[in-house]
Amino acid sequence: MLGALLTLLRPSPAEMGRVAGRELGTCTVGLIGMNTTARKLTRLLQALGSRVVGYDPTLHASDPQWTRWGVQPLGLRELFESAEAVCVQLNYYSRYRGLLGERALPHAKQGQVLVSVSPAAMFDDDVLAQVLDSGRLAAAWLDNVGPGVIESGQPLYGAPGLLVTPRLSAYTREARVRSAWGVARRVDEVLRTLPPVARPGIRRRPLGPGAAAGVSGASTPAAKIRPAATAGLAASPASR
């Protein structure tokens, strides 16, 4: 998201010697949704010198977490009125459909840029197209757009300053490795705490080659079970 912000704020000048773009460190950045992604982004923005304001429908303005994060809580309209850049990473639920519409987008600060990794359903397409056409919103980057969302004849088709990508932010080798290991760890945690349903009288013990053979009642000697088959779940990529 930080890279997307820098791209939108500093477009390449059309002519050599022409001054263009803005420095992110001088901007007020509004965050919509204070999840883990937003909190990590907050630290990066603050390191650059940006002032960070935020809106989250699940957090009250008096919640002490705002102070701990160093983020000023604002209402949705106030956030759009005060920020030069807005990042949307709010976890999507059906009640948030069209949340970013008439009550927010028309109040965008002139020349504002917007980056969103939330589903496109979070936006009112007609209103977003209007603020892009008017130039009030200088650019918008939507990084969670599925097939059929923007086609010929639809409001956002051909809107100036609009960039769309099919959720590219998580398509890296590192992200896929983290996801795979996260699933493996959760499966391992479940297996380690699962009661022996077939023989409930057996004392619960850590999952391992010997325990696996004992719980299942199989006659296969523990020595024949490959250690890597069970140890691999608990290991981490760094330990290999």
mmCIF file of C-alpha atoms in Angstrom:
data_model
loop_
_atom_site.group_PDB
_atom_site.id
_atom_site.type_symbol
_atom_site.label_atom_id
_atom_site.label_comp_id
_atom_site.label_asym_id
_atom_site.label_seq_id
_atom_site.Cartn_x
_atom_site.Cartn_y
_atom_site.Cartn_z
ATOM 1 C CA MET A 1 0.000 0.000 0.000
ATOM 2 C CA LEU A 2 2.881 2.336 0.718
ATOM 3 C CA GLY A 3 4.211 1.783 -2.798
ATOM 4 C CA ALA A 4 0.782 2.495 -4.280
ATOM 5 C CA LEU A 5 0.553 5.762 -2.335
ATOM 6 C CA LEU A 6 3.967 6.887 -3.558
ATOM 7 C CA THR A 7 3.031 5.999 -7.143
ATOM 8 C CA LEU A 8 -0.173 8.054 -7.042
ATOM 9 C CA LEU A 9 1.388 11.019 -5.254
ATOM 10 C CA ARG A 10 4.417 11.249 -7.568
ATOM 11 C CA PRO A 11 3.376 10.638 -11.172
ATOM 12 C CA SER A 12 6.031 11.078 -13.842
ATOM 13 C CA PRO A 13 6.032 14.650 -15.190
ATOM 14 C CA ALA A 14 4.912 15.108 -18.772
ATOM 15 C CA GLU A 15 7.725 17.577 -19.465
ATOM 16 C CA MET A 16 11.300 17.627 -18.229
ATOM 17 C CA GLY A 17 11.877 20.286 -15.597
ATOM 18 C CA ARG A 18 8.218 20.457 -14.666
ATOM 19 C CA VAL A 19 7.614 20.126 -10.899
ATOM 20 C CA ALA A 20 5.096 17.384 -10.138
ATOM 21 C CA GLY A 21 4.029 15.204 -7.263
ATOM 22 C CA ARG A 22 3.984 15.521 -3.494
ATOM 23 C CA GLU A 23 6.040 14.150 -0.631
ATOM 24 C CA LEU A 24 4.212 11.600 1.490
ATOM 25 C CA GLY A 25 5.911 12.885 4.630
ATOM 26 C CA THR A 26 4.111 16.235 4.305
ATOM 27 C CA CYS A 27 0.674 14.648 3.856
ATOM 28 C CA THR A 28 -2.109 13.748 6.243
ATOM 29 C CA VAL A 29 -3.007 10.117 5.543
ATOM 30 C CA GLY A 30 -6.411 8.726 6.499
ATOM 31 C CA LEU A 31 -6.759 5.027 7.305
ATOM 32 C CA ILE A 32 -10.172 3.368 7.078
ATOM 33 C CA GLY A 33 -10.109 0.179 9.147
ATOM 34 C CA MET A 34 -7.481 -0.291 11.854
ATOM 35 C CA ASN A 35 -6.602 -3.941 11.336
ATOM 36 C CA THR A 36 -3.101 -5.444 11.440
ATOM 37 C CA THR A 37 -2.291 -4.111 7.970
ATOM 38 C CA ALA A 38 -3.295 -0.586 8.986
ATOM 39 C CA ARG A 39 -1.253 -0.669 12.178
ATOM 40 C CA LYS A 40 1.882 -1.756 10.314
ATOM 41 C CA LEU A 41 1.245 0.924 7.695
ATOM 42 C CA THR A 42 0.844 3.499 10.472
ATOM 43 C CA ARG A 43 4.372 2.852 11.732
ATOM 44 C CA LEU A 44 5.818 3.248 8.233
ATOM 45 C CA LEU A 45 3.909 6.474 7.590
ATOM 46 C CA GLN A 46 4.913 7.954 10.935
ATOM 47 C CA ALA A 47 8.556 7.125 10.204
ATOM 48 C CA LEU A 48 8.244 9.187 7.011
ATOM 49 C CA GLY A 49 6.752 12.094 8.948
ATOM 50 C CA SER A 50 3.128 11.733 7.855
ATOM 51 C CA ARG A 51 0.275 12.703 10.134
ATOM 52 C CA VAL A 52 -2.087 9.732 10.449
ATOM 53 C CA VAL A 53 -5.829 9.940 11.103
ATOM 54 C CA GLY A 54 -8.195 6.995 11.180
ATOM 55 C CA TYR A 55 -11.760 5.725 11.084
ATOM 56 C CA ASP A 56 -12.971 2.322 12.201
ATOM 57 C CA PRO A 57 -16.696 1.564 12.693
ATOM 58 C CA THR A 58 -15.830 -1.040 15.351
ATOM 59 C CA LEU A 59 -13.826 1.349 17.565
ATOM 60 C CA HIS A 60 -15.126 4.232 19.669
ATOM 61 C CA ALA A 61 -13.239 7.515 19.446
ATOM 62 C CA SER A 62 -12.429 7.261 23.170
ATOM 63 C CA ASP A 63 -10.799 3.830 22.822
ATOM 64 C CA PRO A 64 -7.261 4.024 24.325
ATOM 65 C CA GLN A 65 -5.861 2.051 21.395
ATOM 66 C CA TRP A 66 -5.961 5.185 19.228
ATOM 67 C CA THR A 67 -3.524 6.904 21.579
ATOM 68 C CA ARG A 68 -1.270 3.848 21.673
ATOM 69 C CA TRP A 69 -1.117 3.780 17.870
ATOM 70 C CA GLY A 70 -0.558 7.531 17.610
ATOM 71 C CA VAL A 71 -3.577 7.890 15.301
ATOM 72 C CA GLN A 72 -6.199 10.632 15.609
ATOM 73 C CA PRO A 73 -9.733 9.188 15.340
ATOM 74 C CA LEU A 74 -12.128 11.027 13.031
ATOM 75 C CA GLY A 75 -15.569 10.506 11.577
ATOM 76 C CA LEU A 76 -15.744 9.221 8.010
ATOM 77 C CA ARG A 77 -16.659 12.593 6.490
ATOM 78 C CA GLU A 78 -14.042 14.463 8.545
ATOM 79 C CA LEU A 79 -11.366 12.005 7.454
ATOM 80 C CA PHE A 80 -12.062 12.620 3.760
ATOM 81 C CA GLU A 81 -12.159 16.376 4.324
ATOM 82 C CA SER A 82 -8.759 16.511 6.034
ATOM 83 C CA ALA A 83 -6.572 13.876 4.322
ATOM 84 C CA GLU A 84 -4.432 14.252 1.207
ATOM 85 C CA ALA A 85 -4.314 10.458 0.882
ATOM 86 C CA VAL A 86 -6.717 7.734 2.030
ATOM 87 C CA CYS A 87 -6.020 4.006 2.490
ATOM 88 C CA VAL A 88 -8.916 1.559 2.799
ATOM 89 C CA GLN A 89 -8.231 -1.845 4.363
ATOM 90 C CA LEU A 90 -11.437 -2.361 6.338
ATOM 91 C CA ASN A 91 -12.455 -6.021 6.629
ATOM 92 C CA TYR A 92 -15.554 -6.389 4.471
ATOM 93 C CA TYR A 93 -18.967 -7.437 5.786
ATOM 94 C CA SER A 94 -22.301 -7.088 3.982
ATOM 95 C CA ARG A 95 -23.291 -4.194 6.259
ATOM 96 C CA TYR A 96 -20.399 -2.174 4.816
ATOM 97 C CA ARG A 97 -21.615 -2.490 1.227
ATOM 98 C CA GLY A 98 -21.575 0.970 -0.356
ATOM 99 C CA LEU A 99 -20.081 2.505 2.804
ATOM 100 C CA LEU A 100 -17.838 4.747 0.711
ATOM 101 C CA GLY A 101 -20.469 6.653 -1.189
ATOM 102 C CA GLU A 102 -22.457 9.866 -0.729
ATOM 103 C CA ARG A 103 -21.553 10.303 2.927
ATOM 104 C CA ALA A 104 -17.819 10.231 2.238
ATOM 105 C CA LEU A 105 -16.465 10.545 -1.304
ATOM 106 C CA PRO A 106 -18.025 13.919 -2.306
ATOM 107 C CA HIS A 107 -16.270 15.456 0.729
ATOM 108 C CA ALA A 108 -12.802 14.383 -0.418
ATOM 109 C CA LYS A 109 -10.163 17.072 -0.144
ATOM 110 C CA GLN A 110 -9.350 18.529 -3.559
ATOM 111 C CA GLY A 111 -6.629 16.461 -5.273
ATOM 112 C CA GLN A 112 -6.873 13.579 -2.806
ATOM 113 C CA VAL A 113 -5.573 10.117 -3.790
ATOM 114 C CA LEU A 114 -7.102 6.843 -2.613
ATOM 115 C CA VAL A 115 -5.773 3.281 -2.313
ATOM 116 C CA SER A 116 -8.021 0.372 -1.364
ATOM 117 C CA VAL A 117 -7.346 -3.321 -0.725
ATOM 118 C CA SER A 118 -10.926 -3.873 0.468
ATOM 119 C CA PRO A 119 -13.476 -5.451 -1.919
ATOM 120 C CA ALA A 120 -14.886 -3.128 -4.588
ATOM 121 C CA ALA A 121 -18.368 -3.622 -3.088
ATOM 122 C CA MET A 122 -17.287 -1.211 -0.337
ATOM 123 C CA PHE A 123 -17.689 1.633 -2.868
ATOM 124 C CA ASP A 124 -20.687 3.223 -4.522
ATOM 125 C CA ASP A 125 -19.566 3.015 -8.164
ATOM 126 C CA ASP A 126 -21.654 5.975 -9.347
ATOM 127 C CA VAL A 127 -20.332 8.318 -6.660
ATOM 128 C CA LEU A 128 -16.718 7.191 -7.127
ATOM 129 C CA ALA A 129 -16.985 7.801 -10.880
ATOM 130 C CA GLN A 130 -18.395 11.292 -10.266
ATOM 131 C CA VAL A 131 -15.602 12.410 -7.923
ATOM 132 C CA LEU A 132 -12.978 11.064 -10.338
ATOM 133 C CA ASP A 133 -14.611 12.836 -13.287
ATOM 134 C CA SER A 134 -14.764 16.106 -11.353
ATOM 135 C CA GLY A 135 -11.072 15.897 -10.410
ATOM 136 C CA ARG A 136 -11.805 16.219 -6.691
ATOM 137 C CA LEU A 137 -10.299 12.755 -6.345
ATOM 138 C CA ALA A 138 -7.066 12.894 -8.348
ATOM 139 C CA ALA A 139 -6.541 9.132 -8.520
ATOM 140 C CA ALA A 140 -7.842 5.873 -7.073
ATOM 141 C CA TRP A 141 -6.139 2.465 -6.961
ATOM 142 C CA LEU A 142 -8.484 -0.448 -6.226
ATOM 143 C CA ASP A 143 -6.557 -3.641 -5.510
ATOM 144 C CA ASN A 144 -9.414 -6.067 -4.922
ATOM 145 C CA VAL A 145 -11.430 -5.993 -8.118
ATOM 146 C CA GLY A 146 -12.883 -9.223 -9.447
ATOM 147 C CA PRO A 147 -14.051 -10.109 -12.981
ATOM 148 C CA GLY A 148 -17.079 -8.223 -14.276
ATOM 149 C CA VAL A 149 -16.825 -5.324 -11.828
ATOM 150 C CA ILE A 150 -15.636 -2.783 -14.397
ATOM 151 C CA GLU A 151 -16.914 -3.419 -17.911
ATOM 152 C CA SER A 152 -18.130 -1.318 -20.811
ATOM 153 C CA GLY A 153 -21.263 0.607 -19.882
ATOM 154 C CA GLN A 154 -20.613 0.530 -16.132
ATOM 155 C CA PRO A 155 -20.009 3.769 -14.158
ATOM 156 C CA LEU A 156 -16.294 3.225 -13.499
ATOM 157 C CA TYR A 157 -15.416 2.121 -17.027
ATOM 158 C CA GLY A 158 -13.010 4.707 -18.460
ATOM 159 C CA ALA A 159 -13.012 6.880 -15.316
ATOM 160 C CA PRO A 160 -9.937 9.171 -15.288
ATOM 161 C CA GLY A 161 -7.220 8.394 -12.748
ATOM 162 C CA LEU A 162 -8.559 4.912 -11.927
ATOM 163 C CA LEU A 163 -6.212 1.927 -11.548
ATOM 164 C CA VAL A 164 -7.560 -1.558 -10.840
ATOM 165 C CA THR A 165 -5.693 -4.760 -9.968
ATOM 166 C CA PRO A 166 -6.998 -8.249 -8.999
ATOM 167 C CA ARG A 167 -5.766 -8.372 -5.397
ATOM 168 C CA LEU A 168 -2.048 -8.361 -6.173
ATOM 169 C CA SER A 169 -0.897 -7.281 -2.717
ATOM 170 C CA ALA A 170 -0.790 -10.871 -1.423
ATOM 171 C CA TYR A 171 0.694 -12.465 -4.545
ATOM 172 C CA THR A 172 4.327 -12.766 -3.518
ATOM 173 C CA ARG A 173 6.450 -15.819 -2.802
ATOM 174 C CA GLU A 174 6.897 -14.758 0.810
ATOM 175 C CA ALA A 175 3.162 -14.248 1.340
ATOM 176 C CA ARG A 176 2.361 -17.692 -0.015
ATOM 177 C CA VAL A 177 4.999 -19.322 2.199
ATOM 178 C CA ARG A 178 3.612 -17.508 5.272
ATOM 179 C CA SER A 179 0.093 -18.599 4.366
ATOM 180 C CA ALA A 180 1.111 -22.251 3.924
ATOM 181 C CA TRP A 181 3.026 -22.346 7.206
ATOM 182 C CA GLY A 182 0.156 -20.624 8.983
ATOM 183 C CA VAL A 183 -2.240 -23.361 7.854
ATOM 184 C CA ALA A 184 0.249 -26.077 8.859
ATOM 185 C CA ARG A 185 0.708 -24.568 12.328
ATOM 186 C CA ARG A 186 -3.042 -24.372 12.908
ATOM 187 C CA VAL A 187 -3.530 -27.994 11.842
ATOM 188 C CA ASP A 188 -0.680 -29.019 14.153
ATOM 189 C CA GLU A 189 -2.218 -27.099 17.066
ATOM 190 C CA VAL A 190 -5.582 -28.806 16.544
ATOM 191 C CA LEU A 191 -4.035 -32.268 16.346
ATOM 192 C CA ARG A 192 -2.016 -31.690 19.529
ATOM 193 C CA THR A 193 -5.100 -30.734 21.552
ATOM 194 C CA LEU A 194 -7.642 -33.126 20.013
ATOM 195 C CA PRO A 195 -8.979 -35.701 22.531
ATOM 196 C CA PRO A 196 -8.628 -39.389 21.534
ATOM 197 C CA VAL A 197 -12.237 -39.945 20.431
ATOM 198 C CA ALA A 198 -11.886 -43.622 19.560
ATOM 199 C CA ARG A 199 -10.359 -44.484 22.973
ATOM 200 C CA PRO A 200 -11.283 -41.647 25.390
ATOM 201 C CA GLY A 201 -9.718 -43.468 28.333
ATOM 202 C CA ILE A 202 -6.211 -42.982 26.960
ATOM 203 C CA ARG A 203 -4.205 -40.293 28.733
ATOM 204 C CA ARG A 204 -3.694 -37.275 26.502
ATOM 205 C CA ARG A 205 -0.101 -36.934 25.379
ATOM 206 C CA PRO A 206 1.893 -34.875 22.838
ATOM 207 C CA LEU A 207 1.478 -35.824 19.207
ATOM 208 C CA GLY A 208 4.528 -37.656 17.846
ATOM 209 C CA PRO A 209 5.494 -40.820 15.990
ATOM 210 C CA GLY A 210 5.026 -43.034 19.047
ATOM 211 C CA ALA A 211 1.825 -41.302 20.185
ATOM 212 C CA ALA A 212 0.335 -41.493 16.700
ATOM 213 C CA ALA A 213 0.866 -45.251 16.628
ATOM 214 C CA GLY A 214 -0.505 -45.692 20.165
ATOM 215 C CA VAL A 215 -3.685 -43.665 19.687
ATOM 216 C CA SER A 216 -4.573 -45.245 16.381
ATOM 217 C CA GLY A 217 -3.894 -48.722 17.690
ATOM 218 C CA ALA A 218 -1.836 -49.507 14.608
ATOM 219 C CA SER A 219 0.795 -52.208 14.837
ATOM 220 C CA THR A 220 3.329 -50.259 12.771
ATOM 221 C CA PRO A 221 6.494 -49.780 14.872
ATOM 222 C CA ALA A 222 7.285 -46.164 15.670
ATOM 223 C CA ALA A 223 10.750 -46.584 14.138
ATOM 224 C CA LYS A 224 9.188 -47.086 10.712
ATOM 225 C CA ILE A 225 7.374 -43.755 10.801
ATOM 226 C CA ARG A 226 9.387 -41.059 9.072
ATOM 227 C CA PRO A 227 10.189 -38.314 11.635
ATOM 228 C CA ALA A 228 9.984 -35.590 8.964
ATOM 229 C CA ALA A 229 6.307 -36.369 8.438
ATOM 230 C CA THR A 230 5.380 -35.042 11.869
ATOM 231 C CA ALA A 231 8.294 -32.779 12.735
ATOM 232 C CA GLY A 232 7.804 -30.742 9.566
ATOM 233 C CA LEU A 233 4.553 -29.250 10.859
ATOM 234 C CA ALA A 234 6.106 -27.736 13.937
ATOM 235 C CA ALA A 235 9.249 -26.518 12.210
ATOM 236 C CA SER A 236 9.602 -23.124 10.597
ATOM 237 C CA PRO A 237 11.131 -22.192 7.242
ATOM 238 C CA ALA A 238 14.021 -20.493 9.058
ATOM 239 C CA SER A 239 14.979 -23.708 10.879
ATOM 240 C CA ARG A 240 15.596 -25.659 7.686
#
